[in-house]
Coordinates of C-alpha atoms and ligand atoms in Angstrom, one line a residue:
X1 CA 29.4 -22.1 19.7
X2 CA 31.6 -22.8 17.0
X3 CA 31.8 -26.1 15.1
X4 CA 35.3 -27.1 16.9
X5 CA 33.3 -26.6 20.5
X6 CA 30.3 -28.5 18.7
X7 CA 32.6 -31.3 17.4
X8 CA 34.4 -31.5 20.6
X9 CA 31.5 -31.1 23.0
X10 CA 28.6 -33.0 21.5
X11 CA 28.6 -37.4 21.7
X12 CA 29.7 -39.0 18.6
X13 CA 26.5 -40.7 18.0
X14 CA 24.6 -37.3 18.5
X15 CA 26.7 -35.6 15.5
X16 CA 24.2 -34.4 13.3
X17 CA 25.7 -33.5 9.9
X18 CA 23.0 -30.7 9.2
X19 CA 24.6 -29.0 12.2
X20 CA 28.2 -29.3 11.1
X21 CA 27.6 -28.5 7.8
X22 CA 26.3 -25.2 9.0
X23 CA 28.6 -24.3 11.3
X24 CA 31.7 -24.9 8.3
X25 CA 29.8 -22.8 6.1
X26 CA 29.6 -19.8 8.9
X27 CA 33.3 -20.9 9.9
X28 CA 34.2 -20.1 5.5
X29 CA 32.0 -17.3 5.6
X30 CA 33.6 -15.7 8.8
X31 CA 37.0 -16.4 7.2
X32 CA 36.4 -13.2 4.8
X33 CA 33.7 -11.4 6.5
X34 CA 32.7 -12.0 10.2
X35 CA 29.6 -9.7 10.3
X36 CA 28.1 -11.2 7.5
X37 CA 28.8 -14.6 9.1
X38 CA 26.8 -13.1 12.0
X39 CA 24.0 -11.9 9.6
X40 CA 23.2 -15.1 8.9
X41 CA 23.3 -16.5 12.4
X42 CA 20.8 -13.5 13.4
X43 CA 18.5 -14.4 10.4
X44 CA 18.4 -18.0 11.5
X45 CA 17.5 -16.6 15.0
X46 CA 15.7 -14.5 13.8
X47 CA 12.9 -16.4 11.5
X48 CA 13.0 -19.2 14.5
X49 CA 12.0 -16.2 17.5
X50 CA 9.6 -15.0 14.9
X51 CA 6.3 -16.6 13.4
X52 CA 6.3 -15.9 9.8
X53 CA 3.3 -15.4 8.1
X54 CA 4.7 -13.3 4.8
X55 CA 2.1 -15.0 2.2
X56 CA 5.1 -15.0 -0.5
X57 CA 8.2 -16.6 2.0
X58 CA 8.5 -20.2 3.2
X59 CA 10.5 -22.6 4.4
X60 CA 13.0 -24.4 1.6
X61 CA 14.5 -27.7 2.8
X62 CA 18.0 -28.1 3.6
X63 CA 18.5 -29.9 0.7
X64 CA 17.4 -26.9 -1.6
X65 CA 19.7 -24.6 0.2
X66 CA 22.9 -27.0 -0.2
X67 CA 22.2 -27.8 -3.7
X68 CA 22.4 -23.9 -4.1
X69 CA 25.4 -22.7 -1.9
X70 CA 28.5 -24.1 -4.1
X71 CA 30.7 -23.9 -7.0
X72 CA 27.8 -24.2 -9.9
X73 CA 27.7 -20.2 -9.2
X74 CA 31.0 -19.9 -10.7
X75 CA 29.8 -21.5 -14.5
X76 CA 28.7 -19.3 -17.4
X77 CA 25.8 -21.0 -19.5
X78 CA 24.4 -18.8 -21.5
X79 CA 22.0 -20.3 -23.8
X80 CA 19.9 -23.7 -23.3
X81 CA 20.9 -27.2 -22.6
X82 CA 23.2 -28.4 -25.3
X83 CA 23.5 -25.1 -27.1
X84 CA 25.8 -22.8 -25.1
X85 CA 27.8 -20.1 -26.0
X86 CA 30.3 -21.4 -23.3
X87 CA 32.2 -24.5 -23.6
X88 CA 32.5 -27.2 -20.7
X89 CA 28.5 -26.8 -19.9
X90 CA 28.4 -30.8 -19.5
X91 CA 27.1 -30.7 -15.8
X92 CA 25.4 -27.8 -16.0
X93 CA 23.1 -29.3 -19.4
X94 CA 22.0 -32.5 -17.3
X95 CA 21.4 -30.0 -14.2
X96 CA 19.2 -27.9 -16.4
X97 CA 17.8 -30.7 -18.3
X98 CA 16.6 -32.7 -15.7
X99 CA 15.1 -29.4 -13.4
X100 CA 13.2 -28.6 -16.6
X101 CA 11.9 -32.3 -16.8
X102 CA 10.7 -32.6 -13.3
X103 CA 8.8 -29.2 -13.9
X104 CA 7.2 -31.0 -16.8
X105 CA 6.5 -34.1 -15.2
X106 CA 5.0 -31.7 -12.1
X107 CA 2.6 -29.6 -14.1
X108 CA 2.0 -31.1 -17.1
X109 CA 3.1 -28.4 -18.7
X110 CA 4.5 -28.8 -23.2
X111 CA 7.8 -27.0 -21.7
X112 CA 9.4 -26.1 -18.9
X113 CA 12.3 -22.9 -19.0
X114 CA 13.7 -23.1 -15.4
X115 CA 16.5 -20.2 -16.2
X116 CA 14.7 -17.2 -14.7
X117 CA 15.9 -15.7 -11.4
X118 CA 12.6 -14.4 -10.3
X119 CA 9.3 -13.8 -10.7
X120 CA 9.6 -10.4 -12.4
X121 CA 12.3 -11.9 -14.7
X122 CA 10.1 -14.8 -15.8
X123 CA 7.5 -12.3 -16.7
X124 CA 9.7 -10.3 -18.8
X125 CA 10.3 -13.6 -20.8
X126 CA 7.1 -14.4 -21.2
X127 CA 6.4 -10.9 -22.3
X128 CA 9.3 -10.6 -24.7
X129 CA 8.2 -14.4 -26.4
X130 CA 4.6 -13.5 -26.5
X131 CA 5.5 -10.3 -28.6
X132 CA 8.2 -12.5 -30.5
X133 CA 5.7 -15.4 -32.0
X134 CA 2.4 -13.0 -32.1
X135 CA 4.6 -9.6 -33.6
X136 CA 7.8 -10.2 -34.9
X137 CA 7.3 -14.0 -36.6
X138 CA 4.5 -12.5 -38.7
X139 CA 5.8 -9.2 -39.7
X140 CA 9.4 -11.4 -40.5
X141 CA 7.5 -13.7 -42.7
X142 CA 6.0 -11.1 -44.7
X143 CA 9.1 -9.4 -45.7
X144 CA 10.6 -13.5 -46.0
X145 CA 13.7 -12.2 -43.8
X146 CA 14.8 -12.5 -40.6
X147 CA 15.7 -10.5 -37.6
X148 CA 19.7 -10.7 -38.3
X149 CA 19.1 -9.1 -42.1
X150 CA 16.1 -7.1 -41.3
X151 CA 16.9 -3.4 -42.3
X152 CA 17.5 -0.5 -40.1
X153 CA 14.1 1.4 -41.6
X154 CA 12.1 -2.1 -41.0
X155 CA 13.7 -2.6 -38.0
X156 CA 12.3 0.8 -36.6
X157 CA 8.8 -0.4 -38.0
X158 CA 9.2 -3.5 -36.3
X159 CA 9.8 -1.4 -32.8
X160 CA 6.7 0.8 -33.6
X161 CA 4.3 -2.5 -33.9
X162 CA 5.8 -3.4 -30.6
X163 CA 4.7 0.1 -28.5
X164 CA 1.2 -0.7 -29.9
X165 CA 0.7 -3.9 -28.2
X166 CA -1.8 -4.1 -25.5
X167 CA -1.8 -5.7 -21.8
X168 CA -5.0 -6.6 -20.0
X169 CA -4.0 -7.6 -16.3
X170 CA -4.9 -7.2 -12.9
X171 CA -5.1 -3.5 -11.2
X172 CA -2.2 -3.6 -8.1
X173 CA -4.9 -2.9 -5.7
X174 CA -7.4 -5.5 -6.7
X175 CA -4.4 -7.8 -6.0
X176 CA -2.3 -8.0 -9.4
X177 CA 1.5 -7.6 -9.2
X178 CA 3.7 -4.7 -10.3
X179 CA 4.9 -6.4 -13.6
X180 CA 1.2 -6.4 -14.6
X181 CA 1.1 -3.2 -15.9
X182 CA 1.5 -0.8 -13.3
X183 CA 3.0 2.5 -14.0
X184 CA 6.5 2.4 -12.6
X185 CA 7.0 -1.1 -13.8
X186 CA 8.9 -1.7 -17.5
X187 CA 5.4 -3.8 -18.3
X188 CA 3.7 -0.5 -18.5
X189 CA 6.9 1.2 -20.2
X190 CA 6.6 -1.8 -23.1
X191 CA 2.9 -2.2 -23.4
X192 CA -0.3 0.0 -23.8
X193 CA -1.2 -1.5 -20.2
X194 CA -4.9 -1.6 -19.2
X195 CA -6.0 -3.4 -15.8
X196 CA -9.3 -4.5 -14.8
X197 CA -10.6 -4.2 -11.0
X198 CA -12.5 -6.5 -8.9
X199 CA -16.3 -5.8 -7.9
X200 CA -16.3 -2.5 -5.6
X201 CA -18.7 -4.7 -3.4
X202 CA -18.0 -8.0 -3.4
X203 CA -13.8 -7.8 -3.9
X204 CA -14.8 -10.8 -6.2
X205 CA -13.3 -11.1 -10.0
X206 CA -15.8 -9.8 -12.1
X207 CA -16.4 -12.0 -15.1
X208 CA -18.6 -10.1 -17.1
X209 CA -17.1 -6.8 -16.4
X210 CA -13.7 -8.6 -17.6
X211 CA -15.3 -9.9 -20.6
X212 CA -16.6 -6.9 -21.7
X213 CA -13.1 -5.1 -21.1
X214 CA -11.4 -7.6 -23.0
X215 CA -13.8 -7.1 -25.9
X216 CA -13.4 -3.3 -25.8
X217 CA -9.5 -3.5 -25.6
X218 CA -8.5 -6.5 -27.4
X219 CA -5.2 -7.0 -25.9
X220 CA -2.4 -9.2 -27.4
X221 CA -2.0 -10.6 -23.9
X222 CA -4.8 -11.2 -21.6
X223 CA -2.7 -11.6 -18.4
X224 CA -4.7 -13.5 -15.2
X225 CA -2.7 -14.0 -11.7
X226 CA -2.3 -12.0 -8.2
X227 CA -0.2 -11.4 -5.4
X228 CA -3.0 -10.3 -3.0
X229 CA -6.6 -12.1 -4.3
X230 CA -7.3 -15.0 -1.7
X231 CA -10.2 -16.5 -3.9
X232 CA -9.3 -19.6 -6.7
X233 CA -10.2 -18.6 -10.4
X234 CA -11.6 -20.7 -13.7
X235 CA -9.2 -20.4 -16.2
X236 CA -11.3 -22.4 -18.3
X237 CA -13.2 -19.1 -18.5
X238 CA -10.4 -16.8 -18.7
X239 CA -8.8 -18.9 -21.7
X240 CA -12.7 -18.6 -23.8
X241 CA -12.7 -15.3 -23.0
X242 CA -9.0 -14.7 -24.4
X243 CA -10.3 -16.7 -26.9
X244 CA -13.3 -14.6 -27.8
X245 CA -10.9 -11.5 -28.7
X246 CA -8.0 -13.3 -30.4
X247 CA -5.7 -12.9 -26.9
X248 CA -2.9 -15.0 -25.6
X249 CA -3.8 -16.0 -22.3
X250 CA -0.9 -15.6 -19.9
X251 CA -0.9 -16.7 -16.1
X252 CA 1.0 -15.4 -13.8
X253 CA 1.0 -18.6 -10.7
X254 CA 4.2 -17.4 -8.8
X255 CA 1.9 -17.7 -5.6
X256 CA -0.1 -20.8 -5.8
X257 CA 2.3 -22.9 -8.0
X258 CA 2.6 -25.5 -4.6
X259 CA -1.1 -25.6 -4.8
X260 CA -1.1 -26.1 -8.2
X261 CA 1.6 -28.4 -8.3
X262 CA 0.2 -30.3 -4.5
X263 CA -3.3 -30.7 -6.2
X264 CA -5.0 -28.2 -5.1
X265 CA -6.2 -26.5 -7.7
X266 CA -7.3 -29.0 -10.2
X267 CA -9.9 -29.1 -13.3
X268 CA -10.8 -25.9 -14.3
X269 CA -8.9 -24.3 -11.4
X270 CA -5.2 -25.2 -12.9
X271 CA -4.2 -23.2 -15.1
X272 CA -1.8 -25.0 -16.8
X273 CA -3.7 -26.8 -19.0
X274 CA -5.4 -23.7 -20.5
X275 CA -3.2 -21.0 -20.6
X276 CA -0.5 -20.6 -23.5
X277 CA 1.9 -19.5 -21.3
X278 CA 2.3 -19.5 -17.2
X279 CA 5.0 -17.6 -15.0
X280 CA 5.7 -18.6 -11.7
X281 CA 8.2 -18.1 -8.7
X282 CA 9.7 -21.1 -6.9
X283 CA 10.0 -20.2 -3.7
X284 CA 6.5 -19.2 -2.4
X285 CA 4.0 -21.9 -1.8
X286 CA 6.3 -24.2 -3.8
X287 CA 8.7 -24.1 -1.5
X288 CA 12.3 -23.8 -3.7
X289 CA 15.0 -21.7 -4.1
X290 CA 14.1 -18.0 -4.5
X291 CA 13.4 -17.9 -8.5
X292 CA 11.3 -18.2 -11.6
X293 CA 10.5 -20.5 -14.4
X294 CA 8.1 -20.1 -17.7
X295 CA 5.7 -22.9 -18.9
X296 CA 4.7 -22.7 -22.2
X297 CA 2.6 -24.7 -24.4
X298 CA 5.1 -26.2 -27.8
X299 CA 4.0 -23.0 -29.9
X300 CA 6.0 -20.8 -27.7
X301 CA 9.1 -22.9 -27.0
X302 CA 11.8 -21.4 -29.6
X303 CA 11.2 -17.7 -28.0
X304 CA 10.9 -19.3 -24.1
X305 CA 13.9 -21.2 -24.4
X306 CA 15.8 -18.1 -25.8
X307 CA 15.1 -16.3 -22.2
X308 CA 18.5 -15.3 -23.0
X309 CA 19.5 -13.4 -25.1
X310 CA 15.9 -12.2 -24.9
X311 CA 15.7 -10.6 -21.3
X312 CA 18.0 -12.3 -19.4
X313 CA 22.2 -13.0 -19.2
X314 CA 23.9 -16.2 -17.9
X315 CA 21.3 -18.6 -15.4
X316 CA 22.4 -18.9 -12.1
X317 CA 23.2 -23.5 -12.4
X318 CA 23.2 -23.4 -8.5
X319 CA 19.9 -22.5 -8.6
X320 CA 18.6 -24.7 -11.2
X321 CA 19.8 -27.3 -9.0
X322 CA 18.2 -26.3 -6.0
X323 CA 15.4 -25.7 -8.3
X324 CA 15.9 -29.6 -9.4
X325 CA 15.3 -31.0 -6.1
X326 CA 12.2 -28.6 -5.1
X327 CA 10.5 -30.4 -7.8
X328 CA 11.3 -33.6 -7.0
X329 CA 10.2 -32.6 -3.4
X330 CA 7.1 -31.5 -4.8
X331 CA 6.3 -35.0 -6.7
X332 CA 5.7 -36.1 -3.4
X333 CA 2.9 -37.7 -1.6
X334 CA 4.2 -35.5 0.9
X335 CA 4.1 -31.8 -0.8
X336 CA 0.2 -32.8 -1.7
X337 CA -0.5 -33.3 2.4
X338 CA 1.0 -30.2 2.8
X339 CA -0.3 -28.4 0.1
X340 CA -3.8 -29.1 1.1
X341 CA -2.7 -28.4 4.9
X342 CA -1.8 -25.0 3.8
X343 CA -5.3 -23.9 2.8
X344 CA -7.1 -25.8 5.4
X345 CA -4.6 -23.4 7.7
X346 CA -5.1 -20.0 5.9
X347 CA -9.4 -21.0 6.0
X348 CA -8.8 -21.6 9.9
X349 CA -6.8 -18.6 10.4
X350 CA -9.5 -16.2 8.4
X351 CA -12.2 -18.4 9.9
X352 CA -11.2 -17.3 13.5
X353 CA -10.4 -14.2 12.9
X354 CA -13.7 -13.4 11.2
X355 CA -15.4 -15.0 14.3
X356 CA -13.9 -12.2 16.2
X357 CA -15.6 -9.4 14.3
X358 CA -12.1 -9.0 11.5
X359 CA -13.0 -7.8 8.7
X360 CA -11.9 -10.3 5.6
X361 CA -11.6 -9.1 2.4
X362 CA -14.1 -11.4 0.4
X363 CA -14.7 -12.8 3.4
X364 CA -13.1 -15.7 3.2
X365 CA -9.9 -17.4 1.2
X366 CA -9.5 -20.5 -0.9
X367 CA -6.3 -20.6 -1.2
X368 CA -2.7 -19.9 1.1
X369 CA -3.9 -16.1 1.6
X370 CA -6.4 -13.7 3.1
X371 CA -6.6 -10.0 3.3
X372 CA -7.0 -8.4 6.9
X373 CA -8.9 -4.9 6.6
X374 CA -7.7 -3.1 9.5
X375 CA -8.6 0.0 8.5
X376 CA -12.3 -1.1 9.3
X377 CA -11.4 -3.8 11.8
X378 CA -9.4 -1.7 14.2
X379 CA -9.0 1.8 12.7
X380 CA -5.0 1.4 11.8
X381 CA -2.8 1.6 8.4
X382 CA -1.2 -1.7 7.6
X383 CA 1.9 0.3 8.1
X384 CA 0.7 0.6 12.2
X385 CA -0.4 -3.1 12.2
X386 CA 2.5 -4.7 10.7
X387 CA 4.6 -3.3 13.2
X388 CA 2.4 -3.7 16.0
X389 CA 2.3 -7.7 15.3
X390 CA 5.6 -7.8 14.5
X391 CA 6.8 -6.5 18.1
X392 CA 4.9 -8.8 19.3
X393 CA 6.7 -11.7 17.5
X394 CA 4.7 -11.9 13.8
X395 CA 6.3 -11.2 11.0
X396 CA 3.7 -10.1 7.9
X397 CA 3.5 -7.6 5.1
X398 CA 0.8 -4.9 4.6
X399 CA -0.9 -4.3 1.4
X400 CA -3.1 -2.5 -0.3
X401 CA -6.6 -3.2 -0.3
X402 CA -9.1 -3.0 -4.0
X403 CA -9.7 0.9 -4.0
X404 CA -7.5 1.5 -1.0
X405 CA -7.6 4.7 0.0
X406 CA -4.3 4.9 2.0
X407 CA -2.1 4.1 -0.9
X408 CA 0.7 1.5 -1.5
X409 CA 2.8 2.8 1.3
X410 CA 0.5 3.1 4.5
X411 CA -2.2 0.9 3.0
X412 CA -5.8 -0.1 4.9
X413 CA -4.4 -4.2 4.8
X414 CA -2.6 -6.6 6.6
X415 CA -1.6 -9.8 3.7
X416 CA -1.6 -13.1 5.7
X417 CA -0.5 -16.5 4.4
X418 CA 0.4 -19.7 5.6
X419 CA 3.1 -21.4 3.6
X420 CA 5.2 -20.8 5.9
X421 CA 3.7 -22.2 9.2
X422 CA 2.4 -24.9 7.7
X423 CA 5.9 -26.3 6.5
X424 CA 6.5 -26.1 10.5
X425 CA 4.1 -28.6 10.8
X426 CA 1.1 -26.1 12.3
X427 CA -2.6 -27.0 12.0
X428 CA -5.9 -25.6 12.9
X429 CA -5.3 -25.3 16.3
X430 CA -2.5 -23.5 16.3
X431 CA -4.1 -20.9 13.6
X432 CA -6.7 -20.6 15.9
X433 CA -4.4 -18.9 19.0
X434 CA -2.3 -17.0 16.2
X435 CA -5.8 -15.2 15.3
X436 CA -6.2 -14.7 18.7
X437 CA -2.6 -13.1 19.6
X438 CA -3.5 -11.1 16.1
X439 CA -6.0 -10.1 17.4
X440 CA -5.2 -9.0 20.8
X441 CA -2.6 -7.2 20.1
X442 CA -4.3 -4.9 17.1
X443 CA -7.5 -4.3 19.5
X444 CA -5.0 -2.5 21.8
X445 CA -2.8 -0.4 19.4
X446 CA -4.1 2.4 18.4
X447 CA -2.5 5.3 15.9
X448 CA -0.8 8.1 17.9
X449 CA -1.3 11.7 17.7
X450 CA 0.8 13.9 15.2
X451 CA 1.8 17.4 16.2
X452 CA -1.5 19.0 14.9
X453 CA -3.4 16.7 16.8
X454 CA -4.5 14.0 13.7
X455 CA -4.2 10.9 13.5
X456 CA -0.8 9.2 12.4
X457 CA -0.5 7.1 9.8
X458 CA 3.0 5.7 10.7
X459 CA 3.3 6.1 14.0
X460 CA 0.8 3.9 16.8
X461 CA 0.5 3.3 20.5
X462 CA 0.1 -0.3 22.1
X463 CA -0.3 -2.1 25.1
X464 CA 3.2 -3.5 26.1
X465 CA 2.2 -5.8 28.8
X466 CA -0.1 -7.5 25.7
X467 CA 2.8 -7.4 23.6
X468 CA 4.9 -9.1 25.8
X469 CA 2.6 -11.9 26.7
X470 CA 2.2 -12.5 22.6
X471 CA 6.1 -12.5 22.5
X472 CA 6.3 -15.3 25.1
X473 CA 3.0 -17.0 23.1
X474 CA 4.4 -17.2 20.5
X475 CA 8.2 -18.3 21.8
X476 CA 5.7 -21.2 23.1
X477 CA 4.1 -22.0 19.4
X478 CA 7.5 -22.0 17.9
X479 CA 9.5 -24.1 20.6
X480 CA 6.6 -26.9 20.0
X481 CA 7.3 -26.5 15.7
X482 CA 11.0 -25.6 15.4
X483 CA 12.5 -24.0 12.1
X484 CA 15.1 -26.9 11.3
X485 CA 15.4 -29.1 13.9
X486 CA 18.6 -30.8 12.8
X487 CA 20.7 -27.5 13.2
X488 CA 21.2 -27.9 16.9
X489 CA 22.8 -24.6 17.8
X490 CA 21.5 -22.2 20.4
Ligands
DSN501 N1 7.1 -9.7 -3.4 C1 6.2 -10.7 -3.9 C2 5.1 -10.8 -2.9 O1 5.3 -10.6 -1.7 O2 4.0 -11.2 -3.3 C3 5.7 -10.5 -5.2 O3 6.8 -10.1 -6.0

């Protein structure tokens, strides 16, 4: 259909404004480029034939995505709210201004820099500010110069204390992210990176084993934070124990910012009022545009808010919007429902599952993600189980399990999470009959045979009668919780 026939064909008082304004975006898009027009009508398709349970996606509102798709992409702002290098930055200061505010307001947090485009990026700022106040401040008020009329010989000095500094973080397979330290990450390239692991038998954070490491290593930045660890964590704790060794304690949130920022994780379990500075995405459980955003406490403000030049190059305005209104989404009474839902949902889903014999990792989650071992539960890779589920209409990510023994690629995991559902409007219920299509389907797929008669680690076999009666299961779920409702195209 195209918005003409739409326009035409639908009642006036049925014209829904969502749906126009969809179809003229596709009708500008297909003015230039009609496959990538189509694209975006497959991926709309797509993520509503499809029941997404990627731990790290969700659902941003309409709102978010119209605040982001316009003509603030074409302004360069290089700098910070009322100090650009750029001039006519009027718009684009309040924009920024009042995104950073509402970030404030939402966590607490001294100071809010919302320029970052992702995750990784808002790492590298923290990094770069951490070694700027704790490195370069010191070493510039000994000599009683600055960086502009620091010589070339000091300069090199300067770059040698740098390479010395150290990085405590999480190991990748224990959960932890790439930009903690991992070897073919620019954290590892830019620090003497050391990780810590969790417990070989319980998969829980070890506390005294991570004390004790931090006391051997002394790092300059005691990093805490995951991608893949389904349990909550006392950053009370991790900020006396970066305290104990003279550390700046760092927390990386991109993945349970919503459940920071819904209430979630409160007291001890936030760690906003603890750590000096905090990273996150705003797209995951929060539920913005795809991006990033430091908080800092006011100590590390002047090297924050200097993202750029630091690390980063002009910030992308449309995003800061969409950022702006993601916030103020998140203020509400509504965002804290559905915060909480989303953990009720991921305990149901691992709940069930477990009740089926699944091996958890942990065995259990407290927050919007658990680990599926299918190595043990059903003698597949993730890489055999992610595509099994996903012909069968599920779309998830494998991942590594602690001390996986089928590496980053294959993996012995399937990563669940529920952000995603639960913004459908999903509840127990329904996570019980996804762990059952899960389920199903990975109890009858089985890895094929290679040439030499071993087992494959790519390639499987399944039952295609059970995947088909998933597909249609899930068609079901999805037709009762629709993915935008107000975009009424077929
Ligand atoms: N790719 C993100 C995730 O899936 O967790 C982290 O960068």
């Amino acid at each position: 259909m195209s918005l003409l026939k739409y326009l035409n064909e639908t009642p006036k008082e049925n014209l829904n404004i969502s749906t126009i304004a969809f179809f003229a975006n596709l009708e500008k898009v297909k003015e230039i480029s009609p496959s990538i027009a189509k694209n975006i009508l497959n991926e709309l398709q797509d993520q509503r034939k499809n029941l997404k349970l990627i731990a790290s996606e969700n659902f941003s509102s309409l709102s978010v995505q119209s605040a982001m798709g316009n003509l603030l992409t074409d302004k360069y702002a290089e700098g910070y709210p009322y100090n650009r290098f750029y001039a006519g930055c009027d718009n684009v200061d309040k924009i920024e201004e009042e995104a950073a505010n509402l970030a404030q307001e939402l966590f607490g947090a001294d100071y809010a820099y919302v320029q970052p485009h992702s995750g990784a990026d808002a790492n590298m700022v923290a990094f770069l500010s951490i070694l700027m106040a704790k490195i370069q401040k010191p070493f510039l008020e000994e000599l009683e110069t600055d960086l502009i009329n620091l010589t070339a010989e000091d300069f090199l000095k300067l770059r040698e204390k740098y390479g010395k500094q150290k990085l405590l973080a999480m190991d990748l397979y224990s959960g932890g992210h790439l930009t903690h330290g991992y070897r073919f990450n620019n954290s590892a390239i830019m620090f003497d990176a050391y990780n810590y692991t969790v417990d070989k038998e319980t998969k829980l954070l070890d506390i005294d084993n991570l004390r004790k490491m931090a006391h051997e290593i002394k790092p300059l930045i005691f990093l805490v934070g995951y991608s893949a660890y389904s349990r909550k964590i006392n950053f009370a704790k991790m900020r006396e124990i970066a305290d104990e060794v003279g550390a700046v304690l760092m927390v990386d949130m991109a993945h349970f910012a919503g459940l920071v920022a819904g209430g979630v994780f409160t007291g001890e379990y936030n760690p906003v009022p603890y750590a000096h500075v905090v990273t996150t995405t705003t797209h995951k459980t929060l539920r913005g545009p795809r991006g990033g955003m430091v908080l800092c406490k006011k100590e590390f403000k002047e090297y924050v808010e200097k993202g750029c030049p630091s690390f980063l190059g002009g910030p992308l305005p449309h995003v800061m919007a969409a950022k702006a209104l993601a916030f103020k989404e998140a203020l509400s009474d509504d965002f804290k429902k559905y915060a909480h839902n989303i953990v009720k949902n991921s305990q149901a889903l691992a709940d069930s599952l477990m009740e089926k014999g699944v091996h958890i990792v942990t065995g259990g989650t407290d927050n919007h993600l658990l680990l599926v071992d299918v190595s043990k539960s059903y003698g597949l890779t993730g890489r055999q189980a992610e595509n099994a589920v996903r012909e069968g209409g599920i779309t998830l990510n494998r991942n590594g399990l602690p001390f996986d023994i089928n590496g980053p690629w294959y993996t012995s995991g399937l990563r669940l999470g529920t952000p995603a559902v639960t913004s459908l409007g999903m509840g127990v219920d329904e996570m019980k009959e996804i762990a059952s299509i899960i389920d199903n389907i990975l109890k009858n797929t089985k890895p094929a045979k290679t040439s030499s008669g071993k087992a494959s680690k790519a390639k499987f076999e399944t039952d295609l009668n059970i995947i088909k009666s998933s597909k249609k299961q899930v068609a079901d779920l999805l037709l009762k919780f629709p993915l935008y409702p107000e975009i009424q195209i077929d």
